[in-house]
Coordinates of C-alpha atoms and ligand atoms in Angstrom, one line a residue:
M418 CA 0.0 0.0 0.0
A419 CA 1.4 3.4 -0.9
K420 CA 2.3 5.6 2.1
A421 CA 0.2 8.7 2.9
K422 CA 2.1 11.9 2.2
I423 CA 2.3 14.3 5.1
A424 CA 3.3 18.0 5.3
V425 CA 4.1 19.0 8.9
L426 CA 3.8 22.7 9.9
I427 CA 5.9 23.9 12.8
S428 CA 6.9 27.2 14.5
G429 CA 9.7 26.2 16.8
R430 CA 11.8 23.2 18.1
G431 CA 9.6 20.7 16.2
S432 CA 9.9 17.8 18.6
N433 CA 6.5 16.4 17.6
M434 CA 7.6 16.7 14.0
A435 CA 10.8 14.8 14.9
A436 CA 8.6 12.1 16.5
L437 CA 6.6 11.8 13.3
L438 CA 9.7 11.8 11.2
Y439 CA 11.3 8.9 13.2
A440 CA 8.1 6.9 13.3
A441 CA 7.9 7.2 9.5
K442 CA 11.3 5.5 9.2
A443 CA 9.8 2.2 10.1
D444 CA 9.1 0.1 7.0
D445 CA 5.5 -0.6 8.1
C446 CA 4.6 3.0 8.9
P447 CA 1.7 4.0 6.7
F448 CA 2.9 7.6 6.2
E449 CA 5.9 9.6 5.1
L450 CA 6.9 13.2 5.5
V451 CA 7.2 15.1 2.2
L452 CA 7.5 18.6 3.6
V453 CA 8.3 20.4 6.8
A454 CA 7.2 24.1 6.7
A455 CA 7.7 26.8 9.2
D456 CA 6.4 30.3 9.6
S457 CA 10.0 31.5 10.3
P458 CA 13.2 30.7 8.4
D459 CA 15.0 29.9 11.7
A460 CA 12.6 27.5 13.3
P461 CA 15.1 25.0 14.9
G462 CA 13.0 22.0 13.7
L463 CA 13.9 22.9 10.1
T464 CA 17.5 22.1 10.6
L465 CA 16.8 18.7 11.9
A466 CA 14.2 17.9 9.2
A467 CA 16.6 19.0 6.4
A468 CA 19.5 16.9 7.9
E469 CA 17.1 13.9 7.8
G470 CA 16.5 14.5 4.1
V471 CA 13.0 15.9 4.3
P472 CA 12.3 18.9 2.0
V473 CA 11.9 22.0 4.2
I474 CA 10.8 25.6 3.8
G475 CA 11.0 28.4 6.3
F476 CA 8.8 31.4 5.2
P477 CA 9.7 34.9 6.4
K478 CA 7.7 35.7 9.5
P479 CA 4.4 37.0 8.2
T480 CA 3.1 40.3 9.5
A481 CA -0.6 41.0 10.1
K482 CA -0.7 42.7 6.7
D483 CA 0.6 39.8 4.6
K484 CA -1.1 37.0 6.6
S485 CA -3.4 36.0 3.7
Q486 CA -0.5 35.9 1.1
F487 CA 1.5 33.8 3.6
F488 CA -1.3 31.2 3.9
E489 CA -1.8 31.2 0.1
A490 CA 1.9 30.6 -0.5
L491 CA 2.0 27.9 2.2
D492 CA -1.0 26.1 0.8
L493 CA 0.6 26.2 -2.7
R494 CA 3.9 24.7 -1.3
I495 CA 2.0 22.0 0.5
R496 CA 0.1 21.0 -2.6
E497 CA 3.3 21.1 -4.7
S498 CA 4.9 18.7 -2.2
G499 CA 2.2 16.1 -3.1
A500 CA 1.0 16.0 0.6
T501 CA -2.5 14.7 1.1
Y502 CA -2.6 15.4 4.8
V503 CA -1.3 18.2 7.0
A504 CA -0.1 17.7 10.5
L505 CA 0.2 20.8 12.7
A506 CA 3.0 20.3 15.3
G507 CA 3.4 23.4 17.4
F508 CA 2.4 25.7 14.6
M509 CA 1.6 28.9 16.4
R510 CA -0.7 30.7 14.0
I511 CA -4.5 31.2 13.9
L512 CA -5.5 29.6 10.6
P513 CA -7.8 31.4 8.3
A514 CA -11.0 29.6 7.4
S515 CA -10.1 29.4 3.7
F516 CA -6.9 27.5 4.5
V517 CA -8.7 25.1 6.9
S518 CA -11.5 24.4 4.4
G519 CA -8.9 23.5 1.7
W520 CA -7.8 20.6 4.0
D521 CA -11.2 19.7 5.4
G522 CA -10.9 16.4 7.3
R523 CA -7.2 16.1 6.3
M524 CA -5.5 18.3 8.8
L525 CA -4.7 17.2 12.3
N526 CA -3.3 19.0 15.3
I527 CA -1.8 18.0 18.6
H528 CA -2.8 20.0 21.7
P529 CA -1.3 19.7 25.2
S530 CA -4.6 19.2 27.1
L531 CA -7.4 16.8 27.4
L532 CA -9.7 18.6 25.1
P533 CA -12.3 20.1 25.3
K534 CA -10.6 21.3 28.5
Y535 CA -8.1 24.1 28.1
K536 CA -8.1 25.2 24.5
G537 CA -5.5 27.9 23.6
L538 CA -2.4 28.6 25.6
D539 CA -1.0 28.0 29.2
T540 CA -2.8 24.6 29.3
H541 CA -0.4 23.0 31.8
Q542 CA -0.7 25.8 34.4
R543 CA -4.4 25.9 33.9
A544 CA -4.7 22.2 34.6
I545 CA -2.5 22.5 37.8
D546 CA -4.4 25.5 39.0
A547 CA -7.7 23.7 38.5
G548 CA -6.5 20.9 40.8
D549 CA -7.0 18.3 38.1
S550 CA -5.6 14.8 38.8
H551 CA -4.6 14.4 35.2
A552 CA -3.6 16.7 32.3
G553 CA -2.7 15.2 28.9
C554 CA -2.7 15.6 25.2
S555 CA -5.2 15.3 22.4
V556 CA -4.9 14.8 18.6
H557 CA -7.9 16.3 16.8
I558 CA -9.1 17.1 13.3
V559 CA -8.6 20.8 12.6
T560 CA -11.7 22.9 12.1
A561 CA -12.0 26.7 11.8
E562 CA -12.5 27.1 15.5
L563 CA -9.3 27.0 17.6
D564 CA -8.5 23.6 19.1
D565 CA -12.1 22.6 18.5
G566 CA -12.4 19.8 15.9
P567 CA -13.3 16.2 16.6
V568 CA -10.9 14.5 19.0
L569 CA -9.3 11.4 17.5
A570 CA -7.3 10.2 20.5
Q571 CA -6.0 11.4 23.9
T572 CA -3.4 10.3 26.5
P573 CA -4.1 11.3 30.1
V574 CA -0.9 12.2 32.1
A575 CA -1.0 12.2 35.9
I576 CA -0.2 15.6 37.6
L577 CA 2.4 14.9 40.3
P578 CA 2.6 16.8 43.7
G579 CA 4.9 19.7 43.2
D580 CA 4.6 19.7 39.4
S581 CA 5.3 23.0 37.7
A582 CA 4.0 23.9 34.3
D583 CA 7.4 23.1 32.9
S584 CA 7.8 19.7 34.6
L585 CA 4.3 18.7 33.6
A586 CA 4.8 20.0 30.0
A587 CA 8.0 17.9 29.7
R588 CA 6.1 14.7 30.8
I589 CA 3.2 15.4 28.5
L590 CA 5.6 15.9 25.6
I591 CA 6.7 12.3 26.0
A592 CA 3.0 11.2 25.7
E593 CA 2.6 13.6 22.7
H594 CA 5.4 12.0 20.8
Q595 CA 3.8 8.6 21.2
L596 CA 0.2 9.7 20.6
Y597 CA 0.8 11.7 17.4
S598 CA 2.5 9.1 15.3
R599 CA 0.1 6.4 16.4
T600 CA -3.0 8.5 15.8
L601 CA -1.8 9.7 12.4
A602 CA -1.0 6.2 11.3
A603 CA -4.5 5.0 12.3
F604 CA -6.1 8.1 10.7
V605 CA -4.4 7.7 7.3
T606 CA -5.4 4.0 7.2
R607 CA -8.9 4.4 8.6
E608 CA -10.5 3.8 5.2
Q609 CA -9.0 0.3 5.3
Q610 CA -10.5 -0.6 8.6
P611 CA -13.7 -2.8 8.4
E612 CA -15.4 -0.6 11.0
W613 CA -14.9 2.5 8.9
M614 CA -16.2 0.7 5.8
L615 CA -19.3 -0.6 7.7
N616 CA -20.1 2.9 8.9
R617 CA -19.7 4.2 5.3
V618 CA -22.0 1.5 4.0
R619 CA -24.5 2.2 6.8
E620 CA -24.5 5.9 6.1
I621 CA -25.4 5.3 2.4
A622 CA -27.8 2.5 3.0
L623 CA -29.8 4.1 5.9
A624 CA -30.2 7.3 3.9
L625 CA -32.4 5.3 1.5
P626 CA -36.2 5.5 2.0
Q627 CA -37.5 3.1 4.7
A628 CA -34.2 1.3 5.0
D629 CA -33.3 -0.5 8.2
E630 CA -30.5 -2.5 9.6
V631 CA -30.6 -5.9 11.3
I632 CA -28.2 -8.7 11.9
S633 CA -28.8 -11.6 9.6
H634 CA -26.8 -14.8 9.5
G635 CA -24.4 -12.9 11.8
M636 CA -23.8 -10.1 9.4
P637 CA -25.0 -6.5 9.4
C638 CA -27.8 -6.5 6.8
F639 CA -29.8 -3.6 5.2
G640 CA -33.3 -4.0 4.0
I641 CA -36.6 -2.2 3.5
E642 CA -38.5 -2.0 6.8
K643 CA -40.6 -5.2 7.0
G644 CA -39.5 -5.9 3.5
K645 CA -36.8 -7.5 1.5
K646 CA -33.0 -7.2 2.1
F647 CA -30.8 -5.2 -0.3
A648 CA -27.3 -5.5 1.2
W649 CA -25.1 -7.6 3.5
F650 CA -21.8 -6.5 5.0
T651 CA -19.5 -9.4 5.5
R652 CA -16.4 -9.2 7.6
D653 CA -14.4 -12.3 8.2
H654 CA -17.5 -14.5 8.0
H655 CA -16.7 -18.0 9.1
G656 CA -13.1 -16.9 9.4
D657 CA -12.7 -16.3 5.6
G658 CA -10.8 -13.0 6.2
V659 CA -12.9 -11.3 3.5
V660 CA -14.4 -7.8 3.9
A661 CA -17.1 -7.3 1.3
L662 CA -20.5 -5.9 0.5
L663 CA -23.1 -8.1 -1.1
V664 CA -25.7 -6.4 -3.3
K665 CA -28.4 -7.5 -5.6
T666 CA -27.5 -7.3 -9.3
T667 CA -29.6 -5.3 -11.7
A668 CA -29.7 -7.6 -14.7
P669 CA -29.4 -11.3 -15.6
D670 CA -25.8 -12.3 -16.2
E671 CA -24.5 -9.1 -14.5
Q672 CA -22.8 -11.2 -11.8
A673 CA -20.8 -13.1 -14.4
T674 CA -20.0 -9.9 -16.4
L675 CA -18.7 -8.1 -13.3
I676 CA -16.6 -11.0 -12.1
E677 CA -15.1 -11.4 -15.6
A678 CA -14.3 -7.7 -15.8
D679 CA -12.7 -7.5 -12.4
P680 CA -12.2 -10.9 -10.7
D681 CA -10.1 -9.4 -8.0
R682 CA -12.9 -7.2 -6.7
Y683 CA -16.2 -9.0 -7.6
Y684 CA -17.1 -12.5 -6.6
R685 CA -20.0 -14.9 -6.5
P686 CA -21.2 -15.0 -2.8
A687 CA -21.8 -18.6 -1.6
Y688 CA -25.5 -19.4 -1.0
F689 CA -26.8 -16.2 -2.6
G690 CA -27.5 -17.4 -6.2
T691 CA -26.7 -15.5 -9.4
D692 CA -28.7 -12.4 -8.7
W693 CA -26.3 -11.2 -6.0
V694 CA -22.7 -10.1 -6.3
G695 CA -20.0 -9.6 -3.7
I696 CA -17.8 -6.5 -3.9
R697 CA -14.5 -6.9 -2.0
L698 CA -13.8 -3.8 0.1
D699 CA -10.4 -5.1 1.3
R700 CA -8.5 -4.6 -2.0
G701 CA -7.7 -0.9 -1.5
A702 CA -8.7 2.1 -3.6
N703 CA -12.5 1.6 -3.0
D704 CA -14.6 3.8 -5.2
W705 CA -17.3 4.9 -2.8
N706 CA -19.3 6.7 -5.5
H707 CA -19.6 3.5 -7.3
I708 CA -20.3 1.5 -4.2
G709 CA -23.1 4.0 -3.3
D710 CA -24.5 3.6 -6.8
R711 CA -24.6 -0.2 -6.4
L712 CA -26.3 0.1 -3.0
R713 CA -28.9 2.4 -4.4
A714 CA -29.4 0.1 -7.4
S715 CA -29.8 -2.9 -5.1
W716 CA -32.3 -1.0 -3.0
R717 CA -34.3 -0.3 -6.2
Q718 CA -34.4 -4.0 -7.0
V719 CA -36.3 -4.8 -3.8
A720 CA -38.2 -1.6 -3.1
P721 CA -42.0 -1.7 -3.5
K722 CA -43.4 0.2 -6.5
K723 CA -44.8 3.0 -4.3
L724 CA -41.4 3.7 -2.8
L725 CA -39.7 3.6 -6.2
G726 CA -42.1 6.3 -7.4
L727 CA -41.3 8.5 -4.4
M728 CA -37.6 8.0 -5.0
D729 CA -38.0 8.9 -8.7
I730 CA -39.7 12.1 -7.7
A731 CA -37.0 12.9 -5.1
E732 CA -34.2 12.2 -7.7
D733 CA -35.9 14.5 -10.2
F734 CA -35.4 17.5 -7.9
Ligands
GRF1414 C1 3.5 20.9 21.9 O1 3.3 20.9 23.3 C2 2.2 20.8 21.2 O2 1.3 20.0 21.9 C3 1.8 22.2 21.1 O3 3.0 22.9 20.9 C4 4.1 22.2 21.4 C5 5.0 22.0 20.3 O4 6.2 21.4 20.6 N1 0.8 22.3 20.0 P1 7.2 20.9 19.6 O5 7.6 22.1 18.6 O6 6.6 19.8 18.8 O7 8.4 20.4 20.3

């Protein structure tokens, strides 16, 4: 599987960037760093990244006046690097909404608190002052609001008697270095996880009129309420190791035609007859538009006439 390409944005020492960089050196790490960019030419982390052979760029410190040009230039450089994800690692800039929306769902940040507690600065002192038993760190998806996007993972870190903000920060940093690479690895491979695939199928299937979900033969199964089934999700059924979606075909011989055209992806599901086809979801590069089309087409095969009529009207809009 090709590695996900990551651009890391830093402002200072870049120890989290270094943690990502060294995690990426493992052969089985699913990501690689293709760019380290900083909002200052002398951010110390740049020297390290460059010495490790990662392309770097240190932009001249932007002033309030040239903030939008800075983010445009940064965005351009990230895209030129081929990165498909951005990891913020101590990047001390408020991001404009236009920059964030260009990386919607593909930009992560690490924050030294157990979000939603203590957004912004001085997180360590605020946790100590509040008398919390634990502080910690969070990795979250970046949205336009500061430190506000969905949290992907957290590590709680015990506050010790006599901790200062600095001693606590140093301990949390150890946890940050572990958490960031692990979470980023899981995030860039999430579409290969059966649970993610099932949720995606569920989202599409349950958006169809009168669709419901039950367990049938031990598999999540989607059908018309009190009616016929139009999809099964199979995951390692009877230990076969296969993750696939079973849908109803739309024409005689379609099963055979699909299998012949792409035998790696389509197959004849056992016990289902010739009017169903299995679509392997564990082969990588799933085309979810196509899978959505197949689910909708399968629904149409079993939907009562009245519902089909309603669907046609809805689709005409
Ligand atoms: C880290 O504490 C991180 O959580 C916060 O900024 C700090 C950056 O440290 N966002 P470093 O530059 O990664 O060493």
